[in-house]
Amino acid sequence: MPIKPGTLTAKGRETRRRIVAAAAQRMFEGGVAETTIEDVRALAGVSNSQIYHYFEDKTALVRAVIEYQTDAVIEPQEQLFARLDTMDGLRAWRDFAVARQRELNCRGGCPIASLAGQFAERDEAARLQLAHSFDRWSAGLRAGLVAMHANGTLSPDADPQALAVALLASLQGGLLMAQLNRDTEPLEMALDAALSYIESRTVRHGA
């Protein structure tokens, strides 16, 4: 029976983290179906018995990878989420997303979306877990827009939830096109269009 994460020693947590990080890297680069336990073992520098000490099977490892990738994508944005209650804050988040893609040379796309594309029609539990990941991401964006609505910056009839979903959808579409074109311009255009719409719903612009 695999050990539960909450009962691990510090050394055990580090070993488990290394296994999950290796699995996330391999699945992101080569696909989930093509990733084997042997691939993960070699990349993480552990034994098969160590992997099965922490994970019952590949399915359990995939669940951990989804959680890991979700944290890896969202946690670096959390400080920015706290400042999304102004247009300047939204533009700073936009600039962060574009700069990140430039660092990666527009390779790989969104790790969460990559997993979603592989699981949405094949694994209901994974689909629901990934939907929750996007809900968590959307909630970070929505919090700032709710604050803008509460402080009177957004028009009273503006819907922060709808704006957050539209902003996240613009990001995802932009990331895909940036990946295909190896150029951040589609991402910049998509986000700028979304932000322009949000700005049009501010009281300052007479919405």
Coordinates of N, CA and C in Angstrom, one line a residue:
M1 N 0.8 -1.2 0.0 CA 0.0 0.0 0.0 C 0.9 1.2 0.0
P2 N 0.7 2.1 -1.0 CA 1.5 3.3 -1.0 C 1.3 4.2 0.2
I3 N 2.4 4.9 0.6 CA 2.3 5.8 1.7 C 1.6 7.1 1.4
K4 N 0.8 7.6 2.3 CA 0.1 8.8 2.0 C 1.0 10.0 2.2
P5 N 0.9 11.1 1.3 CA 1.9 12.2 1.4 C 1.9 12.8 2.8
G6 N 0.8 12.9 3.5 CA 0.8 13.6 4.8 C 1.6 12.9 5.9
T7 N 2.0 11.6 5.7 CA 2.7 10.8 6.7 C 4.2 10.7 6.3
L8 N 4.6 11.4 5.3 CA 6.0 11.2 4.9 C 7.0 12.0 5.7
T9 N 8.2 11.5 5.8 CA 9.3 12.2 6.4 C 9.8 13.3 5.4
A10 N 10.6 14.2 5.9 CA 11.2 15.2 5.0 C 11.9 14.6 3.8
K11 N 12.6 13.5 4.1 CA 13.3 12.8 3.0 C 12.4 12.2 2.1
G12 N 11.3 11.6 2.6 CA 10.3 11.0 1.8 C 9.5 12.0 0.9
R13 N 9.2 13.1 1.5 CA 8.6 14.2 0.7 C 9.5 14.6 -0.5
E14 N 10.8 14.7 -0.2 CA 11.7 15.1 -1.3 C 11.8 14.1 -2.4
T15 N 11.8 12.8 -2.0 CA 11.9 11.7 -3.0 C 10.6 11.7 -3.8
R16 N 9.5 11.8 -3.1 CA 8.2 11.9 -3.9 C 8.1 13.1 -4.8
R17 N 8.6 14.2 -4.3 CA 8.5 15.4 -5.2 C 9.4 15.2 -6.4
R18 N 10.6 14.6 -6.2 CA 11.5 14.3 -7.4 C 10.8 13.4 -8.4
I19 N 10.1 12.4 -7.9 CA 9.4 11.5 -8.8 C 8.4 12.2 -9.6
V20 N 7.6 13.0 -8.9 CA 6.5 13.7 -9.6 C 7.0 14.7 -10.6
A21 N 8.1 15.5 -10.2 CA 8.7 16.4 -11.1 C 9.2 15.8 -12.3
A22 N 9.8 14.6 -12.2 CA 10.4 13.9 -13.3 C 9.2 13.4 -14.2
A23 N 8.2 12.9 -13.6 CA 7.0 12.4 -14.4 C 6.4 13.6 -15.1
A24 N 6.3 14.8 -14.5 CA 5.7 16.0 -15.1 C 6.5 16.4 -16.3
Q25 N 7.8 16.4 -16.1 CA 8.7 16.8 -17.3 C 8.6 15.8 -18.4
R26 N 8.6 14.5 -18.1 CA 8.5 13.5 -19.2 C 7.2 13.6 -19.9
M27 N 6.1 13.7 -19.1 CA 4.7 13.7 -19.7 C 4.5 15.0 -20.5
F28 N 5.1 16.1 -20.1 CA 5.0 17.4 -20.8 C 5.7 17.3 -22.1
E29 N 6.9 16.7 -22.1 CA 7.7 16.7 -23.3 C 7.3 15.6 -24.3
G30 N 6.9 14.5 -23.8 CA 6.6 13.3 -24.6 C 5.2 12.8 -24.7
G31 N 4.3 13.3 -23.8 CA 3.0 12.8 -23.7 C 2.8 11.8 -22.6
V32 N 1.6 11.8 -22.1 CA 1.3 10.9 -21.0 C 1.3 9.4 -21.4
A33 N 0.7 9.1 -22.6 CA 0.6 7.7 -23.0 C 2.0 7.1 -23.3
E34 N 2.9 8.0 -23.8 CA 4.2 7.5 -24.1 C 5.2 7.4 -22.9
T35 N 4.8 8.0 -21.8 CA 5.6 8.0 -20.6 C 5.4 6.7 -19.8
T36 N 6.5 6.0 -19.6 CA 6.4 4.8 -18.8 C 7.0 5.0 -17.4
I37 N 6.7 4.1 -16.5 CA 7.3 4.1 -15.2 C 8.8 4.0 -15.3
E38 N 9.3 3.3 -16.2 CA 10.8 3.1 -16.4 C 11.4 4.5 -16.8
D39 N 10.7 5.2 -17.7 CA 11.1 6.6 -18.0 C 11.3 7.5 -16.8
V40 N 10.2 7.4 -16.0 CA 10.2 8.2 -14.7 C 11.3 7.8 -13.8
R41 N 11.5 6.5 -13.6 CA 12.5 5.9 -12.7 C 13.9 6.5 -13.1
A42 N 14.2 6.4 -14.4 CA 15.5 6.8 -14.9 C 15.7 8.3 -14.7
L43 N 14.7 9.1 -15.1 CA 14.8 10.5 -15.0 C 14.9 11.0 -13.5
A44 N 14.2 10.4 -12.6 CA 14.2 10.8 -11.2 C 15.4 10.2 -10.5
G45 N 16.0 9.2 -11.0 CA 17.1 8.5 -10.3 C 16.7 7.7 -9.1
V46 N 15.6 7.0 -9.3 CA 15.1 6.2 -8.2 C 14.8 4.8 -8.7
S47 N 14.5 3.9 -7.8 CA 14.1 2.5 -8.2 C 12.6 2.4 -8.4
N48 N 12.3 1.3 -9.1 CA 10.8 1.0 -9.3 C 10.1 0.9 -7.9
S49 N 10.8 0.2 -7.0 CA 10.2 0.0 -5.7 C 9.9 1.3 -5.0
Q50 N 10.8 2.3 -5.2 CA 10.6 3.6 -4.6 C 9.3 4.3 -5.2
I51 N 9.2 4.2 -6.5 CA 8.0 4.7 -7.2 C 6.7 4.1 -6.6
Y52 N 6.7 2.8 -6.5 CA 5.5 2.1 -6.0 C 5.3 2.2 -4.5
H53 N 6.3 2.7 -3.9 CA 6.2 3.0 -2.4 C 5.3 4.2 -2.2
Y54 N 5.3 5.1 -3.2 CA 4.6 6.4 -3.1 C 3.3 6.4 -4.0
F55 N 3.3 5.6 -5.1 CA 2.2 5.6 -6.0 C 1.7 4.2 -6.3
E56 N 0.4 4.0 -6.3 CA -0.1 2.6 -6.5 C 0.1 2.2 -8.0
D57 N 0.0 3.2 -8.9 CA 0.1 2.8 -10.3 C 0.3 4.1 -11.1
K58 N 0.4 4.0 -12.4 CA 0.6 5.2 -13.2 C -0.6 6.2 -13.1
T59 N -1.8 5.7 -12.9 CA -2.9 6.6 -12.8 C -2.7 7.5 -11.6
A60 N -2.3 6.9 -10.4 CA -2.1 7.7 -9.2 C -0.9 8.8 -9.5
L61 N 0.1 8.4 -10.2 CA 1.1 9.3 -10.6 C 0.6 10.4 -11.4
V62 N -0.2 10.1 -12.4 CA -0.8 11.2 -13.2 C -1.6 12.2 -12.4
R63 N -2.4 11.7 -11.4 CA -3.1 12.6 -10.6 C -2.2 13.6 -9.8
A64 N -1.0 13.0 -9.4 CA 0.0 13.9 -8.7 C 0.6 14.9 -9.7
V65 N 0.8 14.4 -10.9 CA 1.4 15.3 -11.9 C 0.4 16.5 -12.2
I66 N -0.9 16.2 -12.3 CA -1.9 17.3 -12.5 C -1.8 18.3 -11.4
E67 N -1.7 17.8 -10.2 CA -1.6 18.7 -9.0 C -0.3 19.5 -9.1
Y68 N 0.8 18.9 -9.4 CA 2.1 19.5 -9.5 C 2.1 20.6 -10.6
Q69 N 1.6 20.3 -11.7 CA 1.6 21.3 -12.8 C 0.7 22.4 -12.5
T70 N -0.4 22.2 -11.9 CA -1.4 23.2 -11.5 C -0.7 24.2 -10.6
D71 N 0.0 23.7 -9.5 CA 0.7 24.5 -8.6 C 1.8 25.3 -9.3
A72 N 2.5 24.6 -10.2 CA 3.7 25.2 -10.9 C 3.2 26.4 -11.8
V73 N 2.0 26.3 -12.4 CA 1.5 27.4 -13.2 C 0.9 28.5 -12.4
I74 N 0.1 28.2 -11.4 CA -0.7 29.2 -10.7 C 0.1 29.9 -9.6
E75 N 0.9 29.2 -8.8 CA 1.6 29.8 -7.7 C 2.5 31.0 -8.1
P76 N 3.2 31.0 -9.2 CA 4.0 32.2 -9.6 C 3.1 33.4 -9.9
Q77 N 1.8 33.2 -10.1 CA 0.9 34.3 -10.5 C 0.2 34.8 -9.2
E78 N 0.3 34.2 -8.1 CA -0.5 34.6 -7.0 C -0.2 36.0 -6.5
Q79 N 1.0 36.4 -6.5 CA 1.3 37.8 -6.1 C 0.7 38.8 -7.0
L80 N 0.6 38.4 -8.3 CA 0.0 39.3 -9.3 C -1.5 39.3 -9.1
F81 N -2.1 38.1 -8.8 CA -3.5 38.1 -8.6 C -4.0 39.1 -7.5
A82 N -3.1 39.3 -6.5 CA -3.5 40.3 -5.5 C -3.6 41.7 -6.0
R83 N -3.0 42.0 -7.2 CA -3.0 43.3 -7.7 C -3.9 43.5 -8.9
L84 N -4.8 42.6 -9.2 CA -5.6 42.6 -10.4 C -6.8 43.5 -10.2
D85 N -6.8 44.4 -9.2 CA -8.0 45.2 -9.0 C -7.9 46.6 -9.7
T86 N -6.9 46.7 -10.6 CA -6.7 47.9 -11.4 C -6.3 47.4 -12.8
M87 N -6.5 48.3 -13.8 CA -6.1 48.0 -15.1 C -4.6 47.9 -15.2
D88 N -3.9 48.6 -14.4 CA -2.4 48.5 -14.4 C -2.0 47.1 -13.9
G89 N -2.7 46.6 -12.9 CA -2.4 45.3 -12.4 C -2.7 44.2 -13.4
L90 N -3.8 44.4 -14.1 CA -4.1 43.4 -15.2 C -3.1 43.4 -16.3
R91 N -2.6 44.6 -16.6 CA -1.5 44.7 -17.6 C -0.2 44.1 -17.1
A92 N 0.1 44.2 -15.9 CA 1.3 43.6 -15.3 C 1.2 42.1 -15.4
W93 N 0.0 41.5 -15.2 CA -0.2 40.1 -15.3 C -0.1 39.7 -16.8
R94 N -0.6 40.5 -17.7 CA -0.4 40.2 -19.1 C 1.1 40.2 -19.5
D95 N 1.8 41.2 -19.0 CA 3.2 41.3 -19.3 C 4.0 40.1 -18.7
F96 N 3.6 39.6 -17.6 CA 4.2 38.4 -17.0 C 4.0 37.2 -17.9
A97 N 2.8 37.0 -18.4 CA 2.5 35.9 -19.2 C 3.3 35.9 -20.5
V98 N 3.4 37.1 -21.1 CA 4.1 37.2 -22.4 C 5.6 37.0 -22.1
A99 N 6.2 37.6 -21.0 CA 7.6 37.4 -20.7 C 7.9 35.9 -20.5
R100 N 7.0 35.2 -19.8 CA 7.3 33.8 -19.6 C 7.4 33.0 -20.9
Q101 N 6.5 33.3 -21.8 CA 6.6 32.6 -23.1 C 7.9 33.0 -23.9
R102 N 8.3 34.2 -23.7 CA 9.6 34.6 -24.4 C 10.7 33.8 -23.8
E103 N 10.7 33.6 -22.5 CA 11.8 32.8 -21.8 C 11.8 31.4 -22.3
L104 N 10.6 30.9 -22.6 CA 10.5 29.5 -23.1 C 10.6 29.4 -24.6
N105 N 10.8 30.5 -25.3 CA 10.8 30.5 -26.8 C 9.5 29.9 -27.3
C106 N 8.4 30.2 -26.6 CA 7.1 29.8 -27.1 C 7.0 28.3 -27.3
R107 N 7.7 27.5 -26.5 CA 7.7 26.1 -26.6 C 6.9 25.4 -25.5
G108 N 6.1 24.5 -25.8 CA 5.4 23.7 -24.8 C 4.0 24.1 -24.5
G109 N 3.6 25.4 -24.7 CA 2.3 25.8 -24.4 C 2.0 25.7 -22.9
C110 N 0.7 25.6 -22.6 CA 0.3 25.6 -21.2 C 0.3 24.1 -20.7
P111 N 1.1 23.8 -19.6 CA 1.1 22.4 -19.1 C -0.2 21.9 -18.7
I112 N -1.1 22.7 -18.1 CA -2.4 22.2 -17.7 C -3.3 21.9 -18.9
A113 N -3.2 22.8 -19.9 CA -4.0 22.6 -21.1 C -3.5 21.4 -21.9
S114 N -2.2 21.2 -21.9 CA -1.6 20.0 -22.5 C -2.2 18.7 -21.9
L115 N -2.3 18.7 -20.6 CA -2.9 17.5 -20.0 C -4.4 17.4 -20.3
A116 N -5.0 18.5 -20.3 CA -6.5 18.5 -20.6 C -6.7 17.9 -22.0
G117 N -5.9 18.3 -22.9 CA -6.1 17.8 -24.3 C -5.9 16.3 -24.4
Q118 N -5.1 15.7 -23.5 CA -4.9 14.3 -23.5 C -5.9 13.5 -22.7
F119 N -6.6 14.2 -21.8 CA -7.5 13.4 -20.9 C -9.0 13.7 -21.0
A120 N -9.3 14.9 -21.6 CA -10.7 15.4 -21.5 C -11.7 14.3 -22.0
E121 N -11.3 13.6 -23.0 CA -12.3 12.6 -23.6 C -11.9 11.2 -23.2
R122 N -11.0 11.0 -22.3 CA -10.5 9.6 -22.1 C -10.6 9.2 -20.6
D123 N -10.6 10.2 -19.7 CA -10.5 9.9 -18.3 C -11.3 10.9 -17.5
E124 N -12.5 10.5 -17.1 CA -13.4 11.4 -16.4 C -12.9 12.0 -15.1
A125 N -12.2 11.2 -14.3 CA -11.6 11.7 -13.1 C -10.6 12.7 -13.4
A126 N -9.7 12.5 -14.3 CA -8.7 13.5 -14.7 C -9.3 14.7 -15.3
R127 N -10.4 14.6 -16.1 CA -11.0 15.7 -16.7 C -11.6 16.6 -15.5
L128 N -12.2 16.0 -14.6 CA -12.7 16.8 -13.4 C -11.6 17.5 -12.6
Q129 N -10.5 16.8 -12.4 CA -9.4 17.4 -11.7 C -8.8 18.6 -12.5
L130 N -8.7 18.4 -13.8 CA -8.2 19.5 -14.6 C -9.2 20.7 -14.7
A131 N -10.5 20.4 -14.7 CA -11.5 21.4 -14.7 C -11.3 22.2 -13.4
H132 N -11.1 21.5 -12.3 CA -10.9 22.2 -11.0 C -9.6 23.1 -11.1
S133 N -8.6 22.6 -11.8 CA -7.3 23.4 -12.0 C -7.7 24.7 -12.7
F134 N -8.4 24.7 -13.7 CA -8.8 25.9 -14.4 C -9.7 26.8 -13.6
D135 N -10.6 26.1 -12.8 CA -11.5 26.9 -11.9 C -10.6 27.7 -10.9
R136 N -9.6 27.0 -10.4 CA -8.7 27.7 -9.4 C -8.0 28.9 -10.1
W137 N -7.5 28.7 -11.3 CA -6.9 29.8 -12.1 C -7.9 30.9 -12.3
S138 N -9.1 30.6 -12.8 CA -10.1 31.6 -13.0 C -10.4 32.3 -11.8
A139 N -10.5 31.7 -10.6 CA -10.8 32.3 -9.4 C -9.8 33.4 -9.0
G140 N -8.5 33.1 -9.3 CA -7.5 34.1 -9.1 C -7.7 35.4 -9.9
L141 N -8.1 35.2 -11.1 CA -8.4 36.3 -12.0 C -9.7 37.0 -11.5
R142 N -10.6 36.2 -11.2 CA -11.9 36.8 -10.8 C -11.9 37.6 -9.5
A143 N -11.0 37.3 -8.6 CA -10.9 38.0 -7.3 C -10.6 39.5 -7.6
G144 N -9.6 39.7 -8.5 CA -9.3 41.1 -8.8 C -10.4 41.8 -9.5
L145 N -11.1 41.2 -10.4 CA -12.2 41.8 -11.1 C -13.4 42.0 -10.2
V146 N -13.6 41.2 -9.2 CA -14.7 41.4 -8.2 C -14.3 42.6 -7.4
A147 N -13.0 42.8 -7.1 CA -12.6 44.0 -6.3 C -12.8 45.2 -7.1
M148 N -12.5 45.2 -8.5 CA -12.8 46.3 -9.3 C -14.3 46.7 -9.4
H149 N -15.1 45.6 -9.4 CA -16.5 45.8 -9.4 C -17.0 46.5 -8.1
A150 N -16.4 46.0 -7.0 CA -16.9 46.5 -5.7 C -16.5 47.9 -5.4
N151 N -15.3 48.3 -6.0 CA -14.8 49.6 -5.7 C -15.3 50.7 -6.8
G152 N -16.2 50.2 -7.7 CA -16.8 51.1 -8.6 C -16.0 51.3 -9.9
T153 N -14.9 50.6 -10.0 CA -14.1 50.8 -11.3 C -14.8 50.2 -12.5
L154 N -15.4 49.0 -12.2 CA -16.1 48.3 -13.3 C -17.6 48.8 -13.3
S155 N -18.2 48.8 -14.4 CA -19.6 49.2 -14.5 C -20.4 48.3 -13.7
P156 N -21.5 48.8 -13.1 CA -22.3 47.9 -12.2 C -22.9 46.7 -12.9
D157 N -23.1 46.8 -14.2 CA -23.7 45.6 -14.9 C -22.6 44.7 -15.5
A158 N -21.3 45.0 -15.2 CA -20.2 44.1 -15.7 C -20.2 42.8 -14.8
D159 N -19.9 41.7 -15.4 CA -19.9 40.4 -14.8 C -18.5 39.9 -14.6
P160 N -17.9 40.0 -13.3 CA -16.5 39.6 -13.1 C -16.3 38.2 -13.4
Q161 N -17.2 37.3 -13.2 CA -17.0 35.9 -13.5 C -16.9 35.7 -15.0
A162 N -17.7 36.3 -15.8 CA -17.7 36.2 -17.3 C -16.4 36.8 -17.8
L163 N -16.0 38.0 -17.2 CA -14.7 38.6 -17.7 C -13.5 37.7 -17.3
A164 N -13.5 37.1 -16.2 CA -12.4 36.2 -15.8 C -12.3 35.0 -16.8
V165 N -13.4 34.4 -17.1 CA -13.4 33.3 -18.0 C -12.9 33.7 -19.4
A166 N -13.4 34.9 -19.8 CA -13.0 35.4 -21.1 C -11.5 35.7 -21.2
L167 N -11.0 36.2 -20.1 CA -9.5 36.5 -20.0 C -8.7 35.3 -20.0
L168 N -9.1 34.2 -19.2 CA -8.4 33.0 -19.2 C -8.5 32.3 -20.6
A169 N -9.7 32.3 -21.2 CA -9.8 31.7 -22.6 C -8.9 32.4 -23.6
S170 N -8.8 33.8 -23.5 CA -7.9 34.5 -24.4 C -6.5 34.1 -24.1
L171 N -6.1 33.9 -22.9 CA -4.8 33.5 -22.6 C -4.5 32.1 -23.2
Q172 N -5.4 31.2 -23.0 CA -5.2 29.8 -23.5 C -5.1 29.8 -25.1
G173 N -6.0 30.5 -25.7 CA -5.9 30.6 -27.2 C -4.7 31.2 -27.6
G174 N -4.3 32.3 -27.0 CA -3.0 32.9 -27.3 C -1.8 32.1 -27.1
L175 N -1.8 31.3 -26.0 CA -0.7 30.4 -25.8 C -0.6 29.3 -26.9
L176 N -1.7 28.8 -27.3 CA -1.7 27.8 -28.3 C -1.1 28.4 -29.6
M177 N -1.6 29.5 -30.0 CA -1.1 30.1 -31.3 C 0.3 30.6 -31.2
A178 N 0.7 31.0 -30.0 CA 2.2 31.4 -29.8 C 3.0 30.1 -29.9
Q179 N 2.6 29.0 -29.4 CA 3.3 27.8 -29.5 C 3.4 27.3 -31.0
L180 N 2.4 27.4 -31.7 CA 2.4 27.0 -33.1 C 3.3 27.9 -34.0
N181 N 3.2 29.2 -33.7 CA 4.0 30.2 -34.5 C 5.4 30.5 -33.9
R182 N 5.7 30.0 -32.7 CA 6.9 30.3 -32.1 C 7.1 31.8 -32.0
D183 N 6.1 32.5 -31.6 CA 6.1 34.0 -31.6 C 5.0 34.4 -30.6
T184 N 5.4 35.4 -29.7 CA 4.4 35.8 -28.7 C 3.3 36.8 -29.2
E185 N 3.5 37.2 -30.5 CA 2.5 38.2 -31.0 C 1.1 37.7 -30.9
P186 N 0.7 36.5 -31.2 CA -0.7 36.1 -31.1 C -1.2 36.1 -29.6
L187 N -0.3 35.8 -28.7 CA -0.6 35.9 -27.3 C -0.9 37.3 -26.9
E188 N 0.0 38.2 -27.3 CA -0.1 39.6 -27.0 C -1.4 40.2 -27.5
M189 N -1.7 39.8 -28.8 CA -2.9 40.3 -29.4 C -4.2 39.8 -28.7
A190 N -4.2 38.6 -28.3 CA -5.4 38.0 -27.6 C -5.6 38.6 -26.3
L191 N -4.5 38.8 -25.5 CA -4.6 39.4 -24.2 C -5.0 40.9 -24.3
D192 N -4.4 41.6 -25.2 CA -4.7 43.0 -25.4 C -6.1 43.2 -25.7
A193 N -6.7 42.3 -26.6 CA -8.1 42.5 -27.0 C -9.0 42.2 -25.7
A194 N -8.6 41.2 -24.9 CA -9.4 41.0 -23.7 C -9.3 42.1 -22.7
L195 N -8.1 42.7 -22.5 CA -8.0 43.8 -21.6 C -8.7 45.0 -22.1
S196 N -8.7 45.2 -23.4 CA -9.4 46.4 -24.0 C -10.9 46.3 -23.8
Y197 N -11.4 45.0 -23.8 CA -12.8 44.9 -23.6 C -13.1 45.2 -22.1
I198 N -12.2 44.6 -21.2 CA -12.4 44.9 -19.8 C -12.4 46.4 -19.5
E199 N -11.4 47.1 -20.1 CA -11.3 48.5 -19.9 C -12.6 49.2 -20.4
S200 N -13.2 48.7 -21.5 CA -14.4 49.4 -22.0 C -15.6 49.2 -21.1
R201 N -15.4 48.3 -20.1 CA -16.5 48.1 -19.1 C -16.2 48.9 -17.8
T202 N -15.2 49.7 -17.8 CA -14.9 50.5 -16.6 C -15.8 51.8 -16.7
V203 N -16.1 52.3 -15.5 CA -16.9 53.5 -15.4 C -16.2 54.7 -16.1
R204 N -14.9 54.7 -16.0 CA -14.2 55.8 -16.6 C -14.5 55.9 -18.1
H205 N -14.7 54.7 -18.8 CA -15.0 54.7 -20.2 C -16.5 54.8 -20.5
G206 N -17.3 55.1 -19.5 CA -18.7 55.4 -19.7 C -19.5 54.2 -19.9
A207 N -19.0 53.0 -19.5 CA -19.8 51.7 -19.7 C -21.0 51.7 -18.8

